[in-house]
Amino acid sequence: MSIRQFVSEIQRGSISAEESIAKAIKSAGSLNKKLKFFITPTFDLAARHAHQVQHLVNNHSDAGRLAGIAVSVKDALCIEGVESCAGSAVLKGYKPLITATAVSKTIASGGCIIGKTAQDEFGFGGFNTNVGQGFPVPLNPHDSLRSCGGSSGGAACITSAADFPHIAVAESTGGSIVNPAAFCGVVGLCPTYGRVSRNGLIDYANSLDKIGVMGRCVDDVAIALEIMAGKDSNDHTSSSVPVGYYGSHAVSPRRQLKVGIVKESFGEGVDERVVKNVRDAIKKVTDAGVQTAEVSLPLAFNYGVPSYYLIALSEASTNLARYNGLLFGATEKLSSDSKGFRDFFASVRTKYFGAEAKRRILLGTFARMAGWRDAYYTKALQVRQLIIQEYQRAFSQVDVLVSPTMPFIAPKFSEISQMSPLQNYMADILTVGPNLAGLPHMSLPCGTVEGMPVGIMFTAPHFREDMLIHAGGMHESI
Amino acid sequence: MSPSEVIIGLEVHIQLKLNSKLFCSCSTVGEEEPNTRVCPICLGHPGTKPLLNKKAVDAAVRLGLALGSTINKKINFSRKQYFYPDLAKNYQITQYEIPVAISGSIVLSSGKIIDVARIHIEEDPAALTHTDSTSLIDYNRSGIPLIELVTKPVMNSPDEAREFLNTLLTIIGYLDIFDQNTGIMKADANISIAEKGFTRVEIKNILGFKEIERALSYELARQKAHPVVRETRSWDAVAGQTYSMRAKEQEEDYGYIFEPDIPPINISAEYLEELKKTVPELPSTKSERWVKEHKIDAADSKIIASELQLALLFEQLIQHHNPVLIAKWLRRELLRVLNLSGKTVADIKPDRLHELFALLESKTVTDKIGQKLIEELAKSDFSPRQRVEEQKLGVISDGEFIAKLCKDAIAQNPKAVSDYKAGEEKALHFLFGKVMASAKGKAKPDVIKQILKELL
């Protein structure tokens, strides 16, 4: 049942929100034992939210457009009083004083927060295997020997596995929504940078972080986006562009879309079987009368990954500077023989940051040091502008872009452990472009290879989520 | 040592007079218990975003305009990252690439122009208090809005540096962006001398313009007497000396990046026009204009112009009174009694002064009585005109009465009389004082002088 249908049943009183959430809690609990998508389940919170929803329904009040829906939240989004660690041991035990705006908006619309989902530490990965010490690695529901993708791996995992109405609030910096959505066979939507407030999101890279949503169908994610989006006085980078009516595959003005096929994304380094699935899907929409054109994005493909990592890690290395054992999160005992604050900070950071976090802090710090800054950090910012312009040129010819989401199907954990950091970073080749340019993009299921889901990705111009949803709906319905 | 053999540049931090912090709504007014004026933002909690207090931008732009700076059309903020326990985020949000203003200046009384290279906004870190075994952190200060102003290294003496800071203090007082009572103005100075090859030494933590001359004079003497290395030193006001903090090689690389949570801010022409209207005529312009228009004493003019309230009072009073008289009385008498009583200009009602100066101008009272009245006005509010009537303080010009007092004075002070006759002019002043005292300050001075001379 779609969220739209389910919520109307709840609102009519034909389904009890409390009973439904009780079932969801039971199911999520047993699924989580097997798949490990939760870092912190919040079943008490979900029950409380369901009680509020039921109370409103009983009083014939509007219980909201997510009434009685189980909502999972990526660990990086703060919920007041609920341990929120962004998957890092350095924040173990940290209970925020604030709730992320995106989360409070879903709660205000009747969403029932069921748990904080697994992720790579601070979002530093594409397979959800770079987890903080003591944190879970979620297993792919389609094959437990394989990764869910990342960094929002837990979000995709529960979205795929849930046998109850559910949406996942996720986050993407360089592809962390569409990547796991593709690997787990769900719909993942990452909106335009600034479309959803980042207030309460534990930062990875502030100029790239975007909060989005995962669900089982386009309409589900469209409804959730509509609720989360909008200007927020607690985040200066949130946009005041009016939020559209994203539901029901709306596009305004309603018209036939012209789809641009991104040439480079079907080339070298992309699994031929993945290419075939996506080409077949494109053929189906073409047969249904959609116009297509080939589009080339050489800058995005040649310079996207390095520029993305230089900017993201420069910002990340400053964001992570605050974790030093002084004000929040993990700490060490101050000993009388400690040699000053530097030793103390170093001891906390050495002990509680994972290997990938340390690697990214070092790379990011290097890229912004005097003498290197102009060649790396500043240059990458310039390249980002050029890549944005390249996309804008492409969008002068077509309405949306299409490509495979990931160059391969979800890899096995045994394969991931053999990959070098560089191979890891190159897995982002198809997703960094729209992320670096801040463009809305969405991954949808597109058949299978070896029984594993393949994802097809659409990308739209800034703040044209309506076109994105229209394109996704078109693919979904054919 | 000739002036060009010393080179001094200043980096001044001014605490802005704003009601809330730079990136959150925590209050900044008055004193509070440590760590009570804090919130998730100024404690740097994960997930929080800085929310810029736009009034800080207004203040920096206004200072820029007052110093004739170029205001950048688009400004941005940056992160200056270094590890230190007083920084909640371990980076400070400041401005690096494009500050609010560049290329302004302040003119010293000698006519020398001191270039102000840049003016930018930044947040204050928390306050650290060190005890023998521990260090305590007070985050009440974390996020307090500051302006940093950087001069070119063009000052050539500690005296110039002091005058620069003093003038700056007057200007920020005029702009009402600095609270002289609670605000902190701190300077870091760089100083180098020719005979040591202009090896640059930085001195940190110099509080206020009174300290700057002491600190720089000390450092100048030290550099002349000792070997100089490129280093950062700290000024210890209690010990009255500088001490080495770190060698230049140990200087940190701050790894600046743009602050991604605050989008660049456009400074529109309309906005600048609006702010220009709020920049008052500056003290130096005012004082020069007064000298020219009203022929008042240049020194009086400068001192009156150096405090906005006093300047405004002056301009109000001269609409009805002789400017030369007002200038003299404000500087010599009003400032004297205010200093003595610890009061400010705002504590005395302008109407009372208006009455008093009317009495003086019409010679209804003597200067002596005027001085007494102004002293009393600093203590309590009353109508000078009424008091003069009630207590019969009006001037006495009755020749017979004054002649009697003069005769008494001459009879009682034979030594002064003989001294005067021996040619000592001062003795006449002495006798004059005696007469005035017995007249309780009310006798008309000209009449006393005339009668004394006649009698002697």
PDB file of C-alpha atoms in Angstrom, chain A residues 78 94 97 198-203 206-207 233-237 315 318-319 321-324 326-328 341-342 345 349 368-370 373 377 381, chain B residues 40 43-52 79 81 83-85 88-91 96-97 137 139 252-263:
ATOM      1  CA  CYS A  78      20.018  15.043  15.494  1.00  0.00           C
ATOM      2  CA  TYR A  94      26.000  12.198  22.688  1.00  0.00           C
ATOM      3  CA  LEU A  97      19.825  19.418  22.568  1.00  0.00           C
ATOM      4  CA  ARG A 198      20.375  21.197   7.239  1.00  0.00           C
ATOM      5  CA  ASN A 199      19.698  22.505  10.714  1.00  0.00           C
ATOM      6  CA  GLY A 200      20.435  19.616  13.066  1.00  0.00           C
ATOM      7  CA  LEU A 201      22.412  17.624  10.539  1.00  0.00           C
ATOM      8  CA  ILE A 202      25.825  16.610  11.870  1.00  0.00           C
ATOM      9  CA  ASP A 203      28.042  18.074   9.156  1.00  0.00           C
ATOM     10  CA  ASN A 206      28.380  21.811   4.614  1.00  0.00           C
ATOM     11  CA  SER A 207      28.456  23.092   1.041  1.00  0.00           C
ATOM     12  CA  SER A 233      15.542  30.494   9.749  1.00  0.00           C
ATOM     13  CA  ASN A 234      17.988  28.130  11.476  1.00  0.00           C
ATOM     14  CA  ASP A 235      19.931  27.444   8.277  1.00  0.00           C
ATOM     15  CA  HIS A 236      21.080  30.423   6.170  1.00  0.00           C
ATOM     16  CA  THR A 237      21.720  28.125   3.198  1.00  0.00           C
ATOM     17  CA  GLU A 315      35.280  21.124   4.909  1.00  0.00           C
ATOM     18  CA  THR A 318      37.291  21.556   9.896  1.00  0.00           C
ATOM     19  CA  ASN A 319      33.939  20.092  10.948  1.00  0.00           C
ATOM     20  CA  ALA A 321      38.025  19.576  14.616  1.00  0.00           C
ATOM     21  CA  ARG A 322      35.421  20.091  17.347  1.00  0.00           C
ATOM     22  CA  TYR A 323      35.574  16.445  18.452  1.00  0.00           C
ATOM     23  CA  ASN A 324      38.310  16.636  21.026  1.00  0.00           C
ATOM     24  CA  LEU A 326      36.134  18.612  25.763  1.00  0.00           C
ATOM     25  CA  LEU A 327      32.475  19.523  25.301  1.00  0.00           C
ATOM     26  CA  PHE A 328      30.622  16.469  23.982  1.00  0.00           C
ATOM     27  CA  PHE A 341      45.737  20.140  25.723  1.00  0.00           C
ATOM     28  CA  ARG A 342      47.369  18.985  22.503  1.00  0.00           C
ATOM     29  CA  PHE A 345      42.988  16.212  22.137  1.00  0.00           C
ATOM     30  CA  ARG A 349      40.964  11.738  18.440  1.00  0.00           C
ATOM     31  CA  ARG A 368      43.715  23.705   2.665  1.00  0.00           C
ATOM     32  CA  MET A 369      47.203  24.362   4.039  1.00  0.00           C
ATOM     33  CA  ALA A 370      49.040  27.501   2.969  1.00  0.00           C
ATOM     34  CA  ARG A 373      45.343  25.688  -0.729  1.00  0.00           C
ATOM     35  CA  TYR A 377      40.963  23.674  -2.363  1.00  0.00           C
ATOM     36  CA  LEU A 381      35.922  25.439  -5.968  1.00  0.00           C
TER      37      LEU A 381
ATOM     38  CA  PRO B  40      24.137  24.768  21.311  1.00  0.00           C
ATOM     39  CA  LEU B  43      29.092  25.797  22.267  1.00  0.00           C
ATOM     40  CA  GLY B  44      29.694  24.421  18.769  1.00  0.00           C
ATOM     41  CA  HIS B  45      27.330  21.484  19.146  1.00  0.00           C
ATOM     42  CA  PRO B  46      27.124  19.077  16.212  1.00  0.00           C
ATOM     43  CA  GLY B  47      24.290  19.912  13.830  1.00  0.00           C
ATOM     44  CA  THR B  48      24.025  23.598  14.756  1.00  0.00           C
ATOM     45  CA  LYS B  49      24.577  26.260  12.110  1.00  0.00           C
ATOM     46  CA  PRO B  50      25.831  29.819  12.658  1.00  0.00           C
ATOM     47  CA  LEU B  51      23.086  32.431  12.245  1.00  0.00           C
ATOM     48  CA  LEU B  52      24.665  35.763  11.419  1.00  0.00           C
ATOM     49  CA  ARG B  79      36.899  29.348   8.987  1.00  0.00           C
ATOM     50  CA  GLN B  81      41.115  26.446  12.020  1.00  0.00           C
ATOM     51  CA  PHE B  83      43.266  23.670  17.987  1.00  0.00           C
ATOM     52  CA  TYR B  84      42.902  25.581  21.207  1.00  0.00           C
ATOM     53  CA  PRO B  85      40.729  24.904  24.254  1.00  0.00           C
ATOM     54  CA  ALA B  88      34.315  25.572  20.917  1.00  0.00           C
ATOM     55  CA  LYS B  89      34.527  24.367  17.300  1.00  0.00           C
ATOM     56  CA  ASN B  90      38.317  24.440  17.078  1.00  0.00           C
ATOM     57  CA  TYR B  91      37.867  26.932  14.313  1.00  0.00           C
ATOM     58  CA  TYR B  96      39.666  36.225   5.314  1.00  0.00           C
ATOM     59  CA  GLU B  97      39.342  36.653   1.551  1.00  0.00           C
ATOM     60  CA  ILE B 137      36.772  27.918  30.331  1.00  0.00           C
ATOM     61  CA  TYR B 139      31.912  30.168  27.094  1.00  0.00           C
ATOM     62  CA  GLU B 252      50.357  27.919  12.909  1.00  0.00           C
ATOM     63  CA  ASP B 253      48.905  27.449   9.456  1.00  0.00           C
ATOM     64  CA  TYR B 254      45.228  28.201   9.884  1.00  0.00           C
ATOM     65  CA  GLY B 255      44.056  26.326   6.780  1.00  0.00           C
ATOM     66  CA  TYR B 256      41.397  28.883   5.930  1.00  0.00           C
ATOM     67  CA  ILE B 257      38.331  27.749   4.005  1.00  0.00           C
ATOM     68  CA  PHE B 258      35.157  29.617   3.166  1.00  0.00           C
ATOM     69  CA  GLU B 259      32.488  29.273   5.864  1.00  0.00           C
ATOM     70  CA  PRO B 260      30.006  27.155   3.912  1.00  0.00           C
ATOM     71  CA  ASP B 261      27.124  27.763   6.324  1.00  0.00           C
ATOM     72  CA  ILE B 262      26.996  31.504   5.618  1.00  0.00           C
ATOM     73  CA  PRO B 263      26.371  32.395   1.974  1.00  0.00           C
TER      74      PRO B 263
END
